[in-house]
């Protein structure tokens, strides 16, 4: 019996892994050999506010600080001076190049490096970095997805420094590059990237939240910022295995692969002790992130074998969005040093838990103008006033989420996330909100109070609100199945996919909540009979209660405390009129629905053209992703799986032949027949896939194509897979060319 070369490679990897030694990560030390504390090197590769204060002339620093606080563009008068300081700082650290680091609509980041090197008029080399180079740069925009926006508008765009996110040094083995976090816009001001709209959404949300507080009598609050802590899930597998899987390389997930005898049913991985090799990887990854000022805090094993999580301390959404992008990048880079591959796909392994990115989100007052030094508005407080405010914010969130549940679903739609949402392990595709027992009963009581009692307002609010401080502690019995859950002092948007940029989902969440806040504020103004505020606390309290009651009643349908995975919930949600957008094409259509468009345009988060372009970019990406998967699957079948099957079939046939010749029985003849049948079946499914795929690709619009891909092509792919996986279970291990689940997930 001869072993195929691919199968040989598989065994070689297993052998190599067994012999591999763990790459040691030695944390940095001072001159005396003492290990540095994290706080001693945290942020060393960023030019943060403290460093600016230290390096910049006083007046320049103050102007820059103002720019950061107000979110305005940098004054070109001080730009040269800032650029000089940044250049000096960077050069002391051996940086040779700089780049504008931005986030086109690809879900990842983009950068084009330029050297500081320049030639003076005598052709002598000098290092230069001007204010205008810091502020603005012109990448060749034509190759980034724009969803047709550039044909309707303008072919060129530029990147502009966003000073609210500090510049940083990306340190690789061979070079150091100064990265300037930037937005990417067309010359007409259209957002070509993910960050511009995020920043707009932060501004409008701040404004709407301040307006509510103003009506409640808090007139000094100038700025309220959304905060985000994004828990990042990922898989780690040996790079050797990865390189033998064309499907992982091309699509990020395994398109075939039989279930291992042991999956996660023993529940022995979750929070288990972390393997030495993985631990070494995590320490080094965290070290790299600390240098970049990314505050990673928590690490642990996740539910599935070889699945892990890293979570940061929350920050302003703008910053944490950048930091999550850096986290994904550093995860990948550092894994390679450990001969590991990070899989960020939402569902790399069928039948095994997928990965998400839980977006913990809240609203915080910035008292001093910068930073998160004020109240968390989603934290019940000590005074009745704070508690009324808290409840009004909660119902504003509910109102927004209910009104725009479909839009929130659109923000998390992708080919990858389709495998996860609604697959009995992740949040379902139906958006609903979970509040927890206590908060839920408080809302119920406020709602029904009036019917029970003649003069209930004050009584109910005092009675129920006095329990509010306990809400934060009512955290023990969490509902893990909810896509959007209140967890004590924040909401957790759990349906976001692990490979996503947080920018788009959070832009939409910010917008949706801003809309809810506007609605609630208007209602409150109407009920308190004032548009200026300044009413007595009693009138305000009564108006607030009436407002709460009304909005609680209106948003009942979006609240769900039960098991989101249950079959009954799907029926119940339908009765309630909640959208159940199972797959990406239906979900994305919500982006361009009249309700979504009206709201996003009214709040100034997107223009009409920007929304339409986002829709097209995403539909196109969906189609392309599946087309790549189909081609990869066909080639896997044709060039690896079928040849292995034919070889094993040939071997069996030969042994059956010789057994017959020798006049002995050949029990393997039965296996041979079954194998032959399966091969025939795989031929048929392979043809069916091709036919279905061709039909889908021949449709005229992207919308039609996307629908056909989601409804027919993915089904045909699954049909092929089922047969492949049966064959995997049948063909001799020595002949099987692809690393198996049991190997990739369990050998370390
Ligand atoms: P758990 O999910 O078990 O409650 P934590 O309370 O530690 O865990 O929070 C998980 C994530 O939520 C962390 O990234 C944390 O920084 C973030 N988080 C906590 N408070 C807030 C907040 N007010 N706003 C945004 N994110 C927050
Ligand atoms: Mg959590």
XYZ file of C-alpha atoms and ligand atoms in Angstrom:
776
model
C 0.000 0.000 0.000
C 1.388 3.379 -0.940
C 0.830 6.515 1.046
C -0.138 9.658 -0.886
C 2.320 12.550 -0.633
C -0.296 14.788 0.982
C -1.037 12.181 3.600
C 2.704 11.889 4.189
C 2.876 15.639 4.754
C 0.098 15.316 7.336
C 2.043 12.721 9.277
C 5.207 14.762 9.029
C 3.465 17.738 10.641
C 2.204 15.569 13.477
C 5.729 14.338 14.042
C 7.142 17.848 13.932
C 4.617 19.111 16.446
C 5.546 16.348 18.822
C 9.181 17.393 18.655
C 8.688 21.136 18.646
C 9.931 23.175 21.586
C 7.898 26.101 22.869
C 9.206 29.480 21.809
C 10.083 31.227 25.009
C 8.859 34.695 25.527
C 11.089 36.668 27.826
C 9.432 39.810 29.094
C 11.489 43.016 28.931
C 13.825 43.809 31.821
C 15.621 46.862 33.155
C 19.441 47.234 33.345
C 19.525 45.208 36.559
C 17.663 42.306 35.042
C 14.406 43.063 36.849
C 11.304 42.187 34.851
C 9.463 45.357 33.950
C 5.934 45.857 35.153
C 3.369 46.265 32.388
C 2.796 49.853 33.423
C 6.484 50.540 32.779
C 6.285 49.774 29.067
C 2.597 50.253 28.383
C 2.075 52.587 25.427
C 5.819 52.993 24.788
C 5.200 52.779 21.027
C 2.503 55.433 20.961
C 2.770 59.184 20.877
C 0.007 59.651 23.402
C -1.283 62.697 25.234
C 1.369 62.554 27.964
C 4.128 62.331 25.429
C 2.635 65.228 23.482
C 2.505 67.333 26.620
C 6.127 66.533 27.269
C 7.429 67.146 23.739
C 5.279 69.969 22.385
C 5.428 73.702 23.128
C 2.654 74.611 25.584
C 0.471 76.558 23.151
C 0.768 73.902 20.472
C -0.187 71.210 22.956
C -3.268 73.146 24.045
C -4.427 73.648 20.487
C -3.897 69.992 19.738
C -5.763 68.990 22.867
C -8.680 71.180 21.818
C -8.669 69.561 18.394
C -8.884 66.160 20.021
C -11.703 67.187 22.344
C -13.824 68.848 19.719
C -13.085 66.351 16.991
C -12.151 69.135 14.588
C -9.479 69.005 11.928
C -5.972 69.911 13.010
C -4.973 73.538 12.579
C -2.352 73.605 9.828
C -0.440 76.290 11.727
C 0.538 73.877 14.460
C 0.825 70.826 12.224
C 4.493 71.373 11.363
C 5.405 71.700 14.962
C 3.496 68.531 15.901
C 4.982 66.661 12.950
C 8.498 67.689 13.996
C 7.960 66.395 17.529
C 6.504 63.139 16.270
C 9.356 62.680 13.809
C 12.006 63.276 16.482
C 10.320 60.855 18.816
C 9.967 58.220 16.088
C 13.524 58.572 14.834
C 14.959 58.122 18.303
C 13.272 54.717 18.128
C 14.697 53.751 14.776
C 11.608 54.432 12.673
C 12.362 54.925 8.992
C 8.913 55.084 7.397
C 5.495 56.551 8.045
C 2.043 55.696 6.796
C -1.552 56.782 7.062
C -3.269 53.820 8.680
C -6.914 53.667 7.697
C -9.878 51.363 7.449
C -11.363 51.001 3.970
C -14.553 48.989 3.622
C -12.697 45.706 3.508
C -13.094 45.027 7.216
C -9.343 45.311 7.747
C -6.798 48.103 7.715
C -4.747 49.586 4.909
C -1.397 51.302 4.879
C 1.047 52.630 2.313
C 4.512 53.362 3.631
C 6.684 56.311 2.729
C 10.239 56.803 3.914
C 11.165 59.909 5.895
C 14.046 60.016 3.446
C 14.043 62.841 1.021
C 16.724 64.611 -1.076
C 17.559 68.254 -0.572
C 18.326 70.560 -3.460
C 21.936 69.394 -3.535
C 20.707 65.821 -3.759
C 21.872 65.135 -0.248
C 19.759 62.683 1.779
C 17.788 64.176 4.680
C 14.946 62.919 6.849
C 11.784 64.951 6.438
C 8.267 64.823 7.792
C 6.036 67.852 7.319
C 2.806 68.945 8.917
C 0.927 68.394 5.701
C 2.277 64.845 5.459
C 0.997 64.251 8.970
C -2.421 65.697 8.270
C -3.175 64.366 4.855
C -2.174 61.754 2.326
C -3.499 60.533 -1.001
C -3.589 56.802 -1.425
C -4.562 55.431 -4.807
C -8.196 54.980 -3.940
C -9.252 53.157 -7.047
C -8.649 49.671 -5.745
C -10.652 49.947 -2.550
C -14.290 48.910 -2.521
C -16.572 51.908 -2.820
C -19.820 50.294 -3.869
C -19.983 52.418 -6.986
C -19.645 55.665 -5.061
C -16.661 56.829 -7.009
C -18.428 56.485 -10.316
C -21.217 58.700 -9.067
C -18.858 61.124 -7.413
C -15.191 61.505 -7.685
C -12.458 59.041 -8.356
C -10.052 60.322 -5.775
C -9.973 60.492 -2.061
C -7.551 61.343 0.693
C -6.753 60.142 4.182
C -6.722 62.604 7.061
C -5.193 62.166 10.512
C -7.726 61.523 13.263
C -5.878 63.028 16.239
C -8.257 61.388 18.724
C -6.422 58.122 18.059
C -2.708 58.424 18.859
C -0.036 57.673 16.272
C 1.906 54.498 16.976
C 4.965 52.579 15.858
C 4.382 49.237 14.206
C 7.420 47.210 15.048
C 8.183 44.243 12.825
C 11.289 42.114 12.611
C 12.783 44.092 9.778
C 11.478 47.621 10.131
C 9.653 50.162 12.222
C 6.863 52.234 10.767
C 5.085 55.241 12.179
C 1.339 54.674 11.718
C -0.998 57.646 11.633
C -4.620 56.617 12.344
C -6.678 58.278 9.640
C -10.063 58.598 8.063
C -10.488 58.092 4.331
C -12.789 60.446 2.461
C -13.496 61.560 -1.079
C -12.851 65.127 -2.176
C -16.564 65.746 -1.821
C -16.476 64.578 1.766
C -18.056 61.145 1.237
C -16.938 58.537 3.711
C -14.950 55.921 1.821
C -13.985 54.140 5.020
C -15.432 52.707 8.228
C -14.160 55.325 10.642
C -15.683 58.513 9.271
C -19.255 57.420 9.892
C -18.284 55.995 13.272
C -16.976 59.397 14.323
C -20.143 61.064 13.005
C -22.297 58.609 14.940
C -20.380 59.346 18.133
C -21.024 63.060 17.673
C -24.749 62.760 17.044
C -25.169 60.288 19.880
C -23.368 62.654 22.223
C -25.600 65.482 21.113
C -28.834 63.516 21.581
C -27.799 62.179 24.961
C -26.817 65.676 26.117
C -30.236 66.942 25.038
C -32.010 64.387 27.183
C -29.865 65.278 30.160
C -30.515 68.951 29.516
C -34.261 68.426 29.708
C -33.682 66.543 32.941
C -31.964 69.631 34.277
C -28.355 68.618 33.779
C -27.281 71.585 31.752
C -23.535 71.463 32.068
C -22.917 68.179 30.341
C -21.081 68.959 27.113
C -20.032 65.583 25.881
C -21.175 62.009 26.292
C -19.232 59.240 24.597
C -20.109 55.663 23.804
C -17.648 53.166 25.237
C -16.690 49.783 23.886
C -14.953 46.705 25.189
C -14.761 44.086 22.440
C -14.196 40.514 23.572
C -12.305 38.769 20.782
C -12.720 35.040 20.222
C -10.363 33.081 17.981
C -9.029 29.632 17.172
C -5.387 28.632 17.122
C -4.099 25.727 15.068
C -0.654 24.620 14.083
C 0.591 26.421 11.016
C 1.717 23.154 9.464
C -1.851 21.853 9.420
C -3.110 25.179 8.138
C -0.753 25.098 5.181
C -2.089 21.701 4.176
C -5.674 22.982 4.048
C -6.351 24.984 0.873
C -9.831 25.784 2.224
C -8.452 27.460 5.357
C -5.928 29.380 3.305
C -8.454 30.558 0.723
C -11.632 30.998 2.759
C -10.693 31.021 6.438
C -12.864 28.011 7.184
C -12.858 24.282 6.564
C -15.221 23.424 3.700
C -15.040 19.714 4.467
C -14.010 17.736 7.515
C -15.656 14.976 9.505
C -16.589 15.441 13.144
C -14.024 14.239 15.663
C -15.260 11.552 18.085
C -14.783 14.072 20.837
C -15.908 17.652 20.275
C -16.749 20.008 23.079
C -19.277 17.693 24.727
C -17.008 16.996 27.677
C -16.803 20.733 28.317
C -13.242 20.290 29.431
C -11.718 23.149 27.496
C -13.705 26.174 28.710
C -11.684 28.122 31.279
C -9.349 25.112 31.456
C -5.666 25.578 32.119
C -3.958 27.122 29.122
C -1.434 24.932 27.264
C 2.199 26.038 27.600
C 2.660 26.822 23.937
C -0.543 28.850 23.817
C 0.401 30.604 27.036
C 3.723 31.641 25.515
C 1.902 32.958 22.479
C -0.593 34.903 24.608
C 2.102 36.538 26.727
C 4.004 37.696 23.694
C 0.836 38.871 21.943
C -0.167 40.851 25.007
C 3.298 42.345 25.309
C 3.100 43.608 21.728
C -0.346 45.066 22.383
C 0.736 46.766 25.609
C 3.528 48.523 23.758
C 0.845 49.888 21.437
C -1.282 51.058 24.352
C -3.978 48.420 23.831
C -5.299 47.589 27.304
C -5.844 43.838 27.020
C -6.962 42.471 30.320
C -8.505 39.011 30.190
C -7.448 35.773 28.526
C -8.972 32.347 28.696
C -9.852 29.144 26.896
C -13.210 29.261 25.167
C -15.897 26.613 24.796
C -14.538 24.784 21.755
C -11.246 22.890 21.652
C -8.416 25.201 20.516
C -10.651 28.251 20.927
C -9.576 31.227 23.031
C -10.584 34.734 23.969
C -8.854 37.992 24.723
C -10.730 40.985 26.138
C -9.594 44.558 26.735
C -10.489 47.226 29.241
C -13.156 49.330 27.569
C -12.359 52.687 25.949
C -14.105 55.294 23.792
C -15.496 53.456 20.756
C -13.258 55.265 18.314
C -10.168 54.152 20.142
C -11.330 50.650 20.942
C -12.267 50.109 17.311
C -8.685 50.914 16.311
C -7.412 48.810 19.159
C -9.496 45.840 18.135
C -8.085 46.084 14.609
C -4.596 46.122 16.100
C -5.499 43.178 18.296
C -6.534 41.090 15.291
C -3.368 42.067 13.459
C -1.061 41.339 16.372
C -2.829 38.036 17.047
C -1.984 36.950 13.509
C 1.582 38.239 13.547
C 2.601 36.824 16.898
C 0.930 33.467 16.238
C 3.242 32.961 13.273
C 6.263 33.338 15.539
C 4.923 30.377 17.507
C 4.230 28.312 14.422
C 0.531 28.868 14.988
C -2.216 30.231 12.826
C -5.007 32.379 14.190
C -8.425 31.717 12.699
C -10.710 34.713 13.052
C -13.492 33.289 10.884
C -16.913 33.059 12.557
C -17.171 29.340 11.878
C -13.876 27.690 10.985
C -15.109 24.206 11.925
C -18.609 22.900 11.244
C -20.266 21.326 14.254
C -17.888 23.094 16.652
C -18.743 26.400 18.359
C -18.059 29.444 16.248
C -16.385 32.698 17.265
C -17.967 36.019 18.028
C -16.938 39.424 19.158
C -19.060 40.503 22.086
C -19.351 44.278 21.900
C -19.813 45.653 25.402
C -21.230 49.094 24.989
C -22.237 51.936 27.251
C -22.576 55.709 27.412
C -20.324 57.793 29.591
C -20.205 61.417 30.502
C -16.892 63.129 29.983
C -16.840 65.611 32.793
C -13.562 67.330 32.031
C -13.925 67.262 28.262
C -11.487 64.397 27.660
C -11.553 60.865 28.893
C -14.141 58.792 30.673
C -14.232 60.583 33.968
C -17.972 61.109 34.382
C -21.004 58.949 35.103
C -21.796 55.776 33.236
C -25.352 56.484 32.106
C -26.169 52.791 32.048
C -25.300 52.465 35.679
C -28.154 52.838 38.119
C -27.166 55.466 40.630
C -27.847 56.325 44.217
C -30.275 59.179 43.847
C -33.807 59.047 42.422
C -32.723 61.515 39.770
C -29.890 59.277 38.582
C -32.260 56.352 38.497
C -34.871 58.115 36.406
C -32.098 59.128 34.061
C -30.873 55.543 33.930
C -34.337 54.204 33.102
C -34.882 56.818 30.411
C -31.583 55.845 28.816
C -32.491 52.158 28.973
C -35.852 52.715 27.280
C -34.205 54.939 24.680
C -31.902 52.053 23.838
C -34.893 49.707 23.673
C -36.787 52.123 21.477
C -33.918 52.490 19.032
C -33.185 48.782 18.922
C -36.837 47.935 18.397
C -37.361 50.537 15.710
C -34.241 49.458 13.847
C -33.778 45.789 14.716
C -33.423 44.958 11.031
C -30.729 47.569 10.558
C -28.718 46.219 13.497
C -29.013 42.776 11.929
C -27.725 44.225 8.649
C -24.645 45.549 10.430
C -23.559 42.064 11.438
C -24.391 40.304 8.181
C -21.667 38.397 6.356
C -21.152 35.033 4.717
C -19.117 33.984 7.749
C -21.589 35.126 10.380
C -24.436 33.341 8.544
C -22.937 30.071 9.774
C -23.063 31.265 13.329
C -26.242 33.258 13.859
C -29.118 30.993 14.606
C -26.994 27.879 14.622
C -27.962 26.911 18.184
C -24.778 28.104 19.788
C -24.587 31.748 18.942
C -27.210 34.430 19.205
C -30.067 33.930 16.770
C -30.627 36.108 13.753
C -33.625 37.633 15.534
C -32.606 40.773 17.390
C -34.127 41.088 20.863
C -32.982 42.581 24.150
C -32.477 40.837 27.470
C -32.671 42.933 30.638
C -32.356 40.482 33.507
C -34.988 39.625 36.135
C -34.825 42.724 38.249
C -34.705 45.392 35.587
C -37.319 43.522 33.649
C -39.708 43.456 36.617
C -39.033 47.113 37.343
C -40.090 48.023 33.824
C -43.131 45.753 34.093
C -44.153 47.379 37.342
C -43.763 50.875 36.022
C -45.839 49.934 33.030
C -48.676 48.347 34.956
C -48.514 50.669 37.961
C -51.128 53.078 36.720
C -53.741 50.414 36.315
C -53.305 49.091 39.791
C -53.355 52.301 41.723
C -55.190 55.578 41.689
C -52.193 57.788 42.189
C -49.336 55.515 41.420
C -46.693 57.632 39.740
C -44.610 58.808 42.590
C -45.206 55.675 44.595
C -44.205 53.298 41.885
C -41.162 55.172 40.887
C -39.936 55.485 44.434
C -40.712 51.912 45.252
C -39.199 50.332 42.196
C -36.410 52.730 41.695
C -35.127 52.147 45.179
C -34.286 48.626 44.066
C -32.225 49.820 41.148
C -28.801 49.762 42.736
C -29.259 46.012 42.942
C -29.543 45.768 39.175
C -25.797 45.761 38.832
C -25.514 42.888 41.220
C -28.340 40.985 39.520
C -25.762 39.647 37.192
C -25.481 36.099 38.306
C -28.102 34.532 36.115
C -27.041 35.804 32.734
C -28.821 34.871 29.583
C -26.034 33.754 27.277
C -28.409 33.174 24.380
C -29.464 36.787 23.865
C -27.996 38.779 20.995
C -28.251 42.026 22.952
C -28.114 41.734 26.699
C -28.005 44.207 29.541
C -25.210 43.107 31.859
C -25.413 45.329 34.899
C -23.949 48.579 33.601
C -23.639 48.079 29.854
C -25.284 46.363 26.942
C -23.505 43.486 25.308
C -24.084 43.176 21.555
C -23.112 39.549 21.112
C -24.122 38.898 17.548
C -21.111 40.660 16.002
C -18.827 38.268 14.129
C -15.286 37.543 15.300
C -13.627 38.778 12.117
C -15.617 42.029 11.958
C -14.372 45.522 12.412
C -16.453 46.903 15.262
C -16.779 50.177 13.350
C -19.860 49.444 11.272
C -21.991 47.564 13.819
C -21.191 50.186 16.427
C -21.865 53.064 14.036
C -25.326 51.616 13.526
C -25.847 50.950 17.222
C -24.833 54.524 18.058
C -27.210 55.864 15.414
C -30.071 53.653 16.523
C -29.688 54.735 20.135
C -29.372 58.388 19.116
C -32.695 57.974 17.358
C -34.251 56.374 20.442
C -32.909 59.194 22.612
C -34.350 61.807 20.318
C -37.737 60.136 20.451
C -37.730 59.837 24.232
C -36.514 63.404 24.692
C -39.301 64.767 22.489
C -41.866 62.788 24.425
C -40.488 63.966 27.723
C -40.523 67.572 26.552
C -44.113 67.230 25.468
C -45.195 65.641 28.708
C -43.391 68.114 30.911
C -44.899 70.912 28.864
C -41.549 72.475 28.316
C -38.997 72.546 25.605
C -36.467 74.358 27.736
C -36.342 72.207 30.811
C -36.208 74.080 34.074
C -39.405 72.517 35.382
C -39.736 71.608 39.003
C -38.444 68.176 39.957
C -42.015 67.024 40.651
C -43.306 67.933 37.203
C -40.255 66.397 35.602
C -40.562 63.250 37.650
C -44.184 62.837 36.685
C -43.438 63.522 33.026
C -40.529 61.111 33.145
C -42.715 58.400 34.569
C -45.379 58.927 31.927
C -42.700 58.860 29.266
C -41.245 55.676 30.687
C -44.646 54.052 30.774
C -45.403 54.912 27.212
C -42.055 53.804 25.841
C -42.033 50.637 27.934
C -45.389 49.767 26.405
C -44.157 50.517 22.895
C -40.996 48.468 23.246
C -42.434 45.380 24.878
C -41.971 43.281 21.777
C -38.211 43.693 21.677
C -37.729 42.391 25.232
C -37.132 38.687 25.588
C -35.849 36.967 28.683
C -36.209 33.344 27.597
C -34.067 30.942 25.643
C -33.223 32.535 22.320
C -32.205 29.184 20.836
C -35.613 27.589 21.373
C -37.894 26.770 18.473
C -40.793 28.483 20.299
C -38.934 31.784 20.291
C -38.873 31.807 16.499
C -42.671 31.451 16.435
C -43.141 33.912 19.281
C -40.902 36.488 17.583
C -42.922 36.137 14.424
C -46.114 36.832 16.363
C -44.483 39.901 17.835
C -43.591 41.117 14.382
C -39.826 41.000 14.965
C -37.781 40.456 11.817
C -36.083 37.079 11.470
C -33.511 37.761 8.786
C -31.784 34.446 8.515
C -29.186 35.139 5.872
C -27.068 38.006 4.657
C -29.023 39.034 1.531
C -32.279 39.605 3.456
C -30.402 41.258 6.274
C -28.490 43.643 4.030
C -31.687 44.779 2.347
C -32.523 46.438 5.670
C -29.626 48.840 5.176
C -31.441 50.513 2.337
C -34.986 50.233 3.723
C -36.867 53.559 3.851
C -36.890 53.516 7.675
C -33.133 52.961 7.927
C -32.290 55.498 5.276
C -34.528 58.177 6.728
C -32.975 57.796 10.166
C -29.335 57.561 9.079
C -29.641 60.570 6.794
C -31.625 62.650 9.304
C -28.994 62.049 11.971
C -26.184 62.856 9.542
C -24.452 59.508 9.978
C -24.573 58.559 6.301
C -25.653 60.283 3.127
C -27.972 58.460 0.771
C -25.070 57.634 -1.566
C -22.973 56.347 1.329
C -25.716 53.990 2.491
C -26.295 52.644 -0.988
C -22.577 52.168 -1.483
C -22.290 50.251 1.777
C -25.091 48.004 0.687
C -23.340 47.283 -2.614
C -19.931 46.736 -1.056
C -21.383 44.207 1.331
C -23.534 42.362 -1.174
C -20.551 42.160 -3.497
C -18.305 40.878 -0.745
C -20.879 38.253 0.162
C -21.086 37.012 -3.427
C -17.323 37.004 -3.844
C -16.804 35.141 -0.581
C -19.139 32.375 -1.644
C -17.731 32.227 -5.163
C -14.272 31.731 -3.690
C -15.644 29.016 -1.423
C -17.301 27.219 -4.326
C -14.141 27.277 -6.425
C -12.064 26.113 -3.500
C -14.456 23.288 -2.727
C -14.552 22.130 -6.341
C -10.796 22.054 -6.515
C -10.537 20.238 -3.167
C -12.908 17.586 -4.483
C -11.280 17.284 -7.882
C -7.640 17.425 -6.940
C -7.441 16.004 -3.447
C -10.510 14.148 -2.266
C -11.537 12.232 -5.371
C -7.955 11.215 -6.215
C -7.547 9.851 -2.675
C -10.834 7.969 -3.050
C -9.833 6.549 -6.427
C -6.513 5.401 -5.005
C -8.149 3.664 -2.062
C -10.803 2.245 -4.376
C -8.088 0.929 -6.685
C -6.205 -0.611 -3.804
C -9.327 -2.331 -2.482
C -10.263 -3.543 -5.946
C -6.815 -5.028 -6.380
C -6.999 -6.867 -3.065
C -10.481 -8.157 -3.861
C -9.137 -9.352 -7.206
C -6.182 -11.166 -5.673
C -8.351 -12.701 -2.957
C -10.683 -14.084 -5.593
C -7.741 -15.367 -7.571
C -6.399 -17.086 -4.528
C -9.839 -18.629 -4.026
C -10.358 -17.033 -0.608
C -13.243 -14.856 0.490
C -12.952 -11.075 0.055
C -15.077 -9.401 2.740
C -13.687 -6.009 1.707
C -15.718 -6.349 -1.477
C -18.638 -4.957 0.504
C -16.585 -1.898 1.502
C -15.516 -1.533 -2.091
C -19.126 -1.415 -3.226
C -20.089 1.171 -0.625
C -17.046 3.251 -1.502
C -17.922 3.052 -5.189
C -21.445 4.236 -4.448
C -20.205 7.166 -2.418
C -17.766 8.170 -5.135
C -20.606 8.069 -7.657
C -22.684 10.180 -5.328
C -19.843 12.690 -4.926
C -19.557 12.951 -8.719
C -23.269 13.754 -8.888
C -23.197 16.330 -6.086
C -20.135 17.915 -7.620
C -21.996 18.327 -10.918
C -25.041 19.649 -9.088
C -22.883 22.252 -7.342
C -21.433 23.388 -10.630
C -24.864 23.687 -12.246
C -26.333 25.592 -9.305
C -23.328 27.869 -9.126
C -23.371 28.656 -12.834
C -27.051 29.445 -12.651
C -26.509 31.808 -9.730
C -23.578 33.539 -11.370
C -25.552 34.092 -14.559
C -28.257 36.132 -12.816
C -28.225 39.774 -13.738
C -28.287 41.736 -10.468
C -26.159 41.341 -7.383
C -29.275 41.051 -5.245
C -30.537 38.104 -7.290
C -27.129 36.487 -7.263
C -26.783 36.887 -3.518
C -30.199 35.357 -2.937
C -29.423 32.403 -5.169
C -26.093 31.890 -3.424
C -27.682 31.899 0.008
C -30.676 29.750 -0.902
C -29.249 27.289 -3.437
C -25.488 27.364 -3.806
C -24.719 27.051 -0.094
C -27.128 24.109 0.038
C -25.366 22.429 -2.887
C -22.053 23.012 -1.091
C -23.394 21.347 2.029
C -24.544 18.376 -0.058
C -21.037 17.948 -1.430
C -19.615 18.238 2.017
C -21.809 15.545 3.508
C -20.505 12.994 1.017
C -16.904 14.137 1.459
C -17.205 13.702 5.204
C -18.639 10.220 4.790
C -15.734 9.395 2.530
C -13.260 10.745 5.059
C -14.665 8.260 7.557
C -14.179 5.425 5.081
C -10.949 5.994 3.213
C -7.773 4.648 4.813
C -6.090 7.255 6.987
C -2.895 6.692 5.021
C -4.618 7.960 1.896
C -6.421 11.009 3.291
C -4.763 14.219 2.099
C -6.314 16.808 4.457
C -5.529 17.296 8.132
C -8.520 16.087 10.093
C -10.519 17.903 12.769
C -9.175 15.601 15.463
C -5.657 16.533 14.421
C -6.070 20.270 13.941
C -8.103 20.789 17.111
C -6.482 18.363 19.508
C -2.816 17.912 18.676
C -0.646 20.525 20.310
P -18.353 40.043 31.789
O -18.670 39.940 30.334
O -18.115 38.705 32.405
O -19.270 40.926 32.533
P -16.540 42.152 32.277
O -17.475 42.787 33.174
O -15.111 42.090 32.689
O -16.939 40.684 31.899
O -16.641 42.903 30.901
C -16.376 42.344 29.676
C -15.999 43.459 28.762
O -16.904 44.540 28.950
C -14.615 44.021 29.012
O -14.000 44.249 27.789
C -14.914 45.292 29.744
O -13.917 46.258 29.589
C -16.182 45.722 29.064
N -16.917 46.741 29.832
C -17.084 46.825 31.152
N -17.732 47.967 31.479
C -17.996 48.618 30.308
C -18.607 49.854 29.950
N -19.109 50.654 30.870
N -18.662 50.176 28.647
C -18.160 49.365 27.714
N -17.576 48.210 27.989
C -17.474 47.829 29.252
Mg -19.063 39.213 28.377
